Coordinates of C-alpha atoms and ligand atoms in Angstrom, one line a residue:
X186 CA 20.3 12.5 106.0
X187 CA 17.0 11.4 104.3
X188 CA 15.1 11.7 101.2
X189 CA 11.6 12.4 99.9
X190 CA 9.9 10.6 97.2
X191 CA 6.8 12.0 95.2
X192 CA 4.9 9.7 93.3
X193 CA 3.0 11.4 90.0
X194 CA 0.7 9.0 88.9
X195 CA -0.3 10.0 85.6
X196 CA 1.0 9.0 82.1
X197 CA 0.0 10.3 78.6
X198 CA -0.4 6.4 77.6
X199 CA 0.3 3.0 79.0
X200 CA 3.4 1.2 77.8
X201 CA 3.0 -2.3 77.2
X202 CA 5.5 -3.4 79.8
X203 CA 4.7 -1.2 82.7
X204 CA 3.1 -2.5 85.9
X205 CA 3.8 0.9 87.9
X206 CA 0.9 2.5 89.5
X207 CA -0.5 5.3 87.2
X208 CA -3.5 6.7 85.5
X209 CA -4.2 8.1 82.0
X210 CA -7.0 10.3 83.6
X211 CA -5.0 13.6 84.0
X212 CA -7.9 15.8 84.5
X213 CA -7.9 14.7 88.1
X214 CA -4.4 16.0 88.5
X215 CA -5.3 19.1 90.5
X216 CA -7.3 17.2 93.1
X217 CA -4.3 14.8 93.3
X218 CA -1.8 17.4 94.1
X219 CA -3.7 19.0 96.8
X220 CA -4.1 15.7 98.5
X221 CA -0.3 15.3 98.1
X222 CA 0.4 18.7 99.5
X223 CA -1.9 17.8 102.5
X224 CA 0.1 14.4 103.0
X225 CA 3.3 16.6 103.1
X226 CA 2.1 18.8 105.7
X227 CA 0.6 16.1 107.8
X228 CA 3.7 13.9 107.6
X229 CA 6.3 16.8 108.3
X230 CA 7.5 14.7 111.5
X231 CA 8.0 11.5 109.7
X232 CA 11.6 11.9 109.1
X233 CA 12.1 13.1 112.6
X234 CA 13.9 16.3 111.8
X235 CA 16.5 14.8 109.7
X236 CA 17.8 17.0 107.0
X237 CA 16.4 16.4 103.6
X238 CA 19.3 15.6 101.1
X239 CA 17.3 14.3 98.1
X240 CA 13.9 15.0 96.6
X241 CA 12.7 12.7 93.8
X242 CA 9.6 13.3 91.4
X243 CA 8.9 9.8 90.3
X244 CA 6.0 8.3 88.7
X245 CA 4.0 7.8 86.3
X246 CA 5.4 10.8 84.4
X247 CA 6.4 13.8 86.5
X248 CA 7.0 15.7 83.3
X249 CA 3.3 16.1 82.7
X250 CA 3.2 18.4 85.8
X251 CA 3.0 22.1 85.3
X252 CA 6.2 23.7 86.5
X253 CA 4.3 25.8 88.8
X254 CA 2.9 22.7 90.4
X255 CA 6.6 21.4 90.9
X256 CA 7.5 24.7 92.4
X257 CA 4.6 24.7 94.9
X258 CA 5.4 21.2 96.0
X259 CA 9.0 22.1 96.5
X260 CA 8.1 25.3 98.3
X261 CA 5.9 23.1 100.6
X262 CA 9.0 20.8 101.5
X263 CA 11.1 23.9 102.5
X264 CA 8.4 25.0 104.7
X265 CA 7.8 21.7 106.5
X266 CA 11.3 19.9 106.3
X267 CA 14.8 21.0 106.9
X268 CA 16.6 20.9 103.7
X269 CA 20.4 20.6 102.9
X270 CA 22.0 23.6 101.3
X271 CA 22.2 21.9 97.8
X272 CA 19.8 19.0 97.6
X273 CA 19.7 16.6 94.7
X274 CA 16.4 17.2 93.0
X275 CA 15.5 14.8 90.3
X276 CA 12.6 14.8 87.9
X277 CA 11.7 12.0 86.0
X278 CA 10.9 13.1 82.3
X279 CA 9.7 11.6 79.1
X280 CA 11.2 12.9 76.0
X281 CA 7.7 14.0 74.5
X282 CA 7.2 16.4 77.4
X283 CA 10.5 17.9 77.2
X284 CA 10.0 20.6 74.4
X285 CA 12.3 23.7 74.4
X286 CA 9.6 25.6 76.2
X287 CA 9.4 23.0 79.0
X288 CA 13.1 22.6 79.5
X289 CA 13.3 26.4 79.7
X290 CA 10.7 26.6 82.7
X291 CA 12.3 23.5 84.3
X292 CA 15.8 25.4 84.2
X293 CA 14.2 28.0 86.3
X294 CA 13.1 25.5 88.9
X295 CA 15.4 23.9 91.5
X296 CA 15.4 20.7 89.9
X297 CA 18.9 20.1 89.0
X298 CA 18.8 16.3 87.9
X299 CA 16.7 15.0 85.1
X300 CA 16.1 11.3 84.6
X301 CA 15.0 10.9 81.2
X302 CA 13.0 7.9 80.1
X303 CA 14.5 7.2 76.6
X304 CA 14.6 3.2 76.8
X305 CA 15.7 2.7 73.1
X306 CA 17.2 5.2 70.2
X307 CA 15.3 2.9 67.9
X308 CA 11.7 3.8 66.6
X309 CA 10.7 0.1 66.2
X310 CA 11.3 -0.7 69.9
X311 CA 9.8 2.4 71.1
X312 CA 6.5 1.6 69.0
X313 CA 6.7 -1.8 70.1
X314 CA 6.7 -0.9 73.7
X315 CA 4.1 1.8 73.0
X316 CA 6.3 4.5 74.2
X317 CA 4.9 8.2 73.5
X318 CA 7.9 9.4 72.0
X319 CA 10.2 9.0 69.1
X320 CA 14.1 8.6 68.8
X321 CA 14.2 12.1 67.4
X322 CA 12.6 13.3 70.5
X323 CA 14.8 11.3 72.9
X324 CA 17.9 12.8 71.2
X325 CA 16.4 16.3 71.2
X326 CA 15.3 16.1 75.0
X327 CA 18.8 15.2 76.2
X328 CA 20.8 17.9 73.9
X329 CA 18.3 20.7 74.7
X330 CA 18.7 19.9 78.4
X331 CA 22.4 20.0 78.3
X332 CA 22.2 23.4 76.2
X333 CA 20.0 24.9 79.1
X334 CA 22.5 24.0 81.7
X335 CA 21.4 20.6 83.2
X336 CA 24.7 19.0 84.2
X337 CA 23.3 16.0 85.8
X338 CA 21.2 13.8 83.4
X339 CA 20.4 10.2 83.6
X340 CA 18.8 8.1 80.9
X341 CA 17.0 4.8 81.0
X342 CA 17.3 2.1 78.6
X343 CA 15.9 -1.3 78.1
X344 CA 17.3 -4.6 76.7
X345 CA 16.1 -8.1 76.3
X346 CA 13.6 -6.6 73.7
X347 CA 12.7 -9.0 71.2
X348 CA 14.2 -8.5 67.8
X349 CA 17.1 -6.4 69.4
X350 CA 20.3 -7.9 68.1
X351 CA 23.5 -7.7 70.2
X352 CA 24.7 -5.2 67.6
X353 CA 21.6 -3.1 68.0
X354 CA 22.0 -3.2 71.6
X355 CA 25.5 -2.0 71.5
X356 CA 24.4 0.8 69.2
X357 CA 22.0 2.0 71.9
X358 CA 24.7 1.8 74.6
X359 CA 27.2 3.9 72.4
X360 CA 24.5 6.3 71.4
X361 CA 23.9 6.9 75.4
X362 CA 27.6 7.3 75.9
X363 CA 28.0 9.7 72.9
X364 CA 25.4 11.9 74.4
X365 CA 27.7 12.5 77.3
X366 CA 25.1 12.0 80.1
X367 CA 26.5 11.5 83.4
X368 CA 24.6 8.5 84.5
X369 CA 22.6 5.3 82.6
X370 CA 20.1 2.9 84.2
X371 CA 19.6 0.0 82.0
X372 CA 17.1 -2.7 82.7
X373 CA 16.2 -6.0 81.3
X374 CA 12.7 -6.2 80.0
X375 CA 10.5 -8.2 82.1
X376 CA 7.2 -9.3 81.3
X377 CA 4.8 -8.5 84.3
X378 CA 1.3 -10.4 84.4
X379 CA -1.0 -7.4 84.5
X380 CA 0.5 -5.6 81.6
X381 CA -0.2 -5.7 77.8
X382 CA 2.8 -7.9 77.2
X383 CA 1.6 -10.0 80.1
X384 CA -1.6 -10.6 78.2
X385 CA 0.3 -11.2 75.2
X386 CA 2.5 -13.9 76.7
X387 CA -0.5 -15.6 78.1
X388 CA -2.1 -15.8 74.6
X389 CA 1.1 -17.1 73.2
X390 CA 1.4 -13.9 71.0
X391 CA 4.9 -12.8 72.4
X392 CA 8.2 -14.8 72.6
X393 CA 10.4 -13.4 75.6
X394 CA 14.0 -13.3 75.0
X395 CA 15.7 -16.3 76.5
X396 CA 18.1 -16.0 79.6
X397 CA 21.3 -16.6 77.4
X398 CA 20.6 -13.6 75.4
X399 CA 19.4 -11.4 78.3
X400 CA 22.7 -12.4 80.2
X401 CA 24.9 -11.6 77.1
X402 CA 23.4 -8.4 76.7
X403 CA 24.0 -7.6 80.2
X404 CA 27.7 -8.5 80.2
X405 CA 27.9 -6.4 77.0
X406 CA 26.3 -3.3 78.7
X407 CA 28.9 -3.8 81.7
X408 CA 31.8 -4.3 79.3
X409 CA 31.0 -1.3 77.1
X410 CA 30.1 1.0 80.0
X411 CA 33.0 0.4 82.0
X412 CA 35.2 0.8 78.9
X413 CA 34.0 4.2 78.4
X414 CA 34.8 5.3 82.3
X415 CA 31.5 4.4 83.8
X416 CA 31.3 2.9 87.2
X417 CA 28.7 0.1 87.9
X418 CA 27.6 0.8 91.5
X419 CA 24.2 -1.1 91.3
X420 CA 23.2 -4.0 89.0
X421 CA 21.3 -1.5 86.7
X422 CA 22.9 1.6 87.2
X423 CA 26.2 3.0 85.9
X424 CA 27.6 6.5 86.6
X425 CA 30.8 8.7 85.7
X426 CA 32.7 9.1 88.8
X427 CA 31.1 10.8 91.4
X428 CA 27.7 11.1 89.5
X429 CA 25.8 8.3 91.6
X430 CA 22.1 9.0 92.2
X431 CA 22.2 10.2 96.0
X432 CA 18.4 9.3 96.1
X433 CA 18.4 5.8 95.0
X434 CA 22.0 5.2 96.8
X435 CA 20.1 6.1 100.0
X436 CA 17.5 3.5 99.4
X437 CA 20.3 0.8 99.1
X438 CA 22.1 2.3 102.0
X439 CA 19.1 2.0 104.3
X440 CA 18.5 5.7 104.9
X441 CA 15.3 7.0 105.8
X442 CA 12.7 8.4 103.2
X443 CA 9.2 9.7 103.1
X444 CA 7.1 8.7 100.2
X445 CA 4.2 11.0 99.3
X446 CA 1.3 10.1 96.8
X447 CA -0.6 7.0 95.8
X448 CA 1.4 3.8 96.1
X449 CA 4.4 5.6 97.3
X450 CA 6.7 3.8 99.9
X451 CA 8.0 5.2 103.3
X452 CA 10.8 3.8 105.4
X453 CA 11.8 5.1 108.8
X454 CA 14.5 2.5 110.0
X455 CA 12.0 0.4 111.8
X456 CA 8.8 0.5 109.7
X457 CA 7.7 0.4 106.1
X458 CA 4.3 2.0 105.1
X459 CA 2.8 2.4 101.6
X460 CA -0.2 4.3 100.5
X461 CA -2.9 2.9 98.8
X462 CA -2.4 2.3 95.1
X463 CA -5.6 4.1 93.8
X464 CA -5.7 8.0 92.9
X465 CA -9.5 8.1 93.9
X466 CA -9.0 6.4 97.3
X467 CA -5.8 8.2 98.1
X468 CA -7.4 11.7 97.3
X469 CA -10.5 10.7 99.1
X470 CA -8.6 9.7 102.3
X471 CA -6.5 12.8 102.6
X472 CA -9.0 15.2 101.6
X473 CA -11.3 13.5 104.6
X474 CA -8.5 13.2 107.0
X475 CA -8.4 9.3 107.1
X476 CA -5.6 8.3 104.6
X477 CA -5.4 4.7 103.4
X478 CA -2.0 3.0 103.8
X479 CA -0.3 -0.1 105.2
X480 CA 2.4 -0.3 107.6
X481 CA 4.6 -3.4 108.5
X482 CA 7.2 -3.4 111.4
X483 CA 10.5 -4.9 110.0
X484 CA 11.8 -7.5 112.6
X485 CA 15.8 -8.2 112.7
X486 CA 15.4 -11.0 110.2
X487 CA 13.5 -9.2 107.6
X488 CA 15.9 -6.3 107.9
X489 CA 18.9 -8.5 107.4
X490 CA 17.3 -10.3 104.3
X491 CA 16.5 -6.9 102.9
X492 CA 20.1 -5.7 103.6
X493 CA 21.4 -8.8 102.0
X494 CA 19.1 -8.4 98.8
X495 CA 19.7 -4.8 98.2
X496 CA 23.4 -4.5 99.2
X497 CA 24.4 -7.8 97.2
X498 CA 23.1 -5.8 94.1
X499 CA 25.5 -2.8 94.8
X500 CA 29.2 -2.0 94.6
X501 CA 29.2 -1.6 98.5
X502 CA 28.4 -5.3 99.1
X503 CA 27.6 -6.8 102.3
X504 CA 29.8 -6.3 105.4
X505 CA 30.1 -9.2 107.7
X506 CA 31.2 -7.1 110.6
X507 CA 28.0 -4.9 110.2
X508 CA 25.8 -8.1 110.2
X509 CA 27.5 -9.4 113.3
X510 CA 27.3 -6.0 115.2
X511 CA 23.8 -5.1 113.9
X512 CA 21.8 -8.5 113.7
X513 CA 24.1 -10.8 115.9
X514 CA 24.4 -13.2 112.9
X515 CA 27.7 -14.8 112.0
X516 CA 27.0 -15.0 108.4
X517 CA 30.4 -16.2 107.4
X518 CA 30.2 -18.9 109.9
X519 CA 26.5 -19.9 109.1
X520 CA 27.1 -20.0 105.3
X521 CA 30.8 -20.8 105.1
X522 CA 30.6 -23.5 102.5
X523 CA 28.1 -21.6 100.2
X524 CA 30.3 -18.4 100.6
X525 CA 33.5 -20.4 99.8
X526 CA 31.9 -21.8 96.8
X527 CA 31.0 -18.3 95.5
X528 CA 34.4 -17.1 96.0
X529 CA 35.7 -20.2 94.3
X530 CA 33.5 -19.9 91.4
X531 CA 34.4 -16.3 90.7
X532 CA 30.9 -15.0 91.5
X533 CA 32.0 -13.1 94.6
X534 CA 35.1 -11.5 95.9
X535 CA 36.1 -10.9 99.6
X536 CA 38.1 -7.9 101.0
X537 CA 38.5 -7.8 104.6
X538 CA 35.0 -8.1 106.0
X539 CA 33.2 -7.1 102.9
X540 CA 31.8 -9.4 100.1
X541 CA 30.8 -8.2 96.7
X542 CA 29.6 -9.8 93.8
X543 CA 31.6 -9.8 90.5
X544 CA 29.8 -9.4 87.0
X545 CA 29.2 -12.8 86.9
X546 CA 27.6 -12.9 90.2
X547 CA 25.6 -9.8 89.5
X548 CA 23.6 -11.7 86.8
X549 CA 22.5 -14.1 89.5
X550 CA 22.3 -11.7 92.5
X551 CA 18.8 -12.2 93.5
X552 CA 19.2 -15.9 93.5
X553 CA 22.6 -15.7 95.4
X554 CA 20.8 -13.3 98.0
X555 CA 17.9 -15.6 98.4
X556 CA 20.1 -18.4 99.0
X557 CA 21.9 -16.4 101.9
X558 CA 18.4 -15.5 103.6
X559 CA 18.2 -16.1 107.1
X560 CA 14.9 -18.0 107.6
X561 CA 14.5 -17.9 111.3
X562 CA 15.0 -15.4 114.0
Ligands
SF4_126 S1 5.6 6.4 81.0 FE1 6.6 5.3 82.7 S2 5.3 5.1 84.2 FE2 4.1 5.8 82.4 S3 3.4 3.6 81.5 FE3 5.4 4.1 80.6 S4 6.9 3.1 81.9 FE4 4.8 3.3 82.9

């Protein structure tokens, strides 16, 4: 089983924290979609005939796409790829796009999962982050989508926002739970250099939240969502039983995926490739038959380190038997002292051959994974 990711690189305005690839020049959307459809056709064999189980419109802001275009892209996918009977089809959407009419239109397409970028239910946070929507629009978008029959909705939240108290954060979490969505993704605000916040930080006009506060908000998040029946299946991802994102889970489980659109990444089990992160160069390349992309062959060591990095962030954890059989590495023996220390410190648990991080361990998942990296083939 495989997935298809479609990167729609347009946004109404730039959020102050965002370093994804997007443009606010929406008028070039027609050319870009034509190029994306050409890429879909040209790369029809990339997944080597594996059935497509998930389709994901990400971005950018895919909810800016007219629904006719969404349908056209899906029609192309069904022409060029084998697709399972009931694929998970997700569309990322911003609340300001999800008007009553837009939701009615979307409900007529095969899209069956909405990922709504709410980020906060507080207007002061939304304004500070330069989000294009209000708290009232966030509220309306979820309720209206539920009324129109969407039964698989995920919302994004952000914590570690300066000025967001622990109490404010808990209210945001409870509001999300009260909305009866099936899935919540919550991310700690990170200040990236080439963003408006990054520039403010460089000029010392912004004081980021300290690690202790950030960690406290993460622990509150995990505690509150688990109390309300959510499972944490990845550091930042929580769902009601059985409602994991199949698409994102496929990334973490190492399945193949085709990424279409500027800056989109693809993975076929042996190589990773990524398209040029420029709308103009992407369109020019595909329309002239000479697409720009880079490709990296993943050697065993890189694949193992990627496995450690992604899987330690998930509830599946790492499997020592798999590491031994797939990579010929006895991690338990090589890193015995360190692993025993993690177990003793309550950062990790071991069940048979599987090692998973505890909530405290997840707080340090990236550091722990990098300590375990195998440096030589
Ligand atoms: S809407 Fe999403 S992709 Fe666009 S600028 Fe904001 S965070 Fe980035």
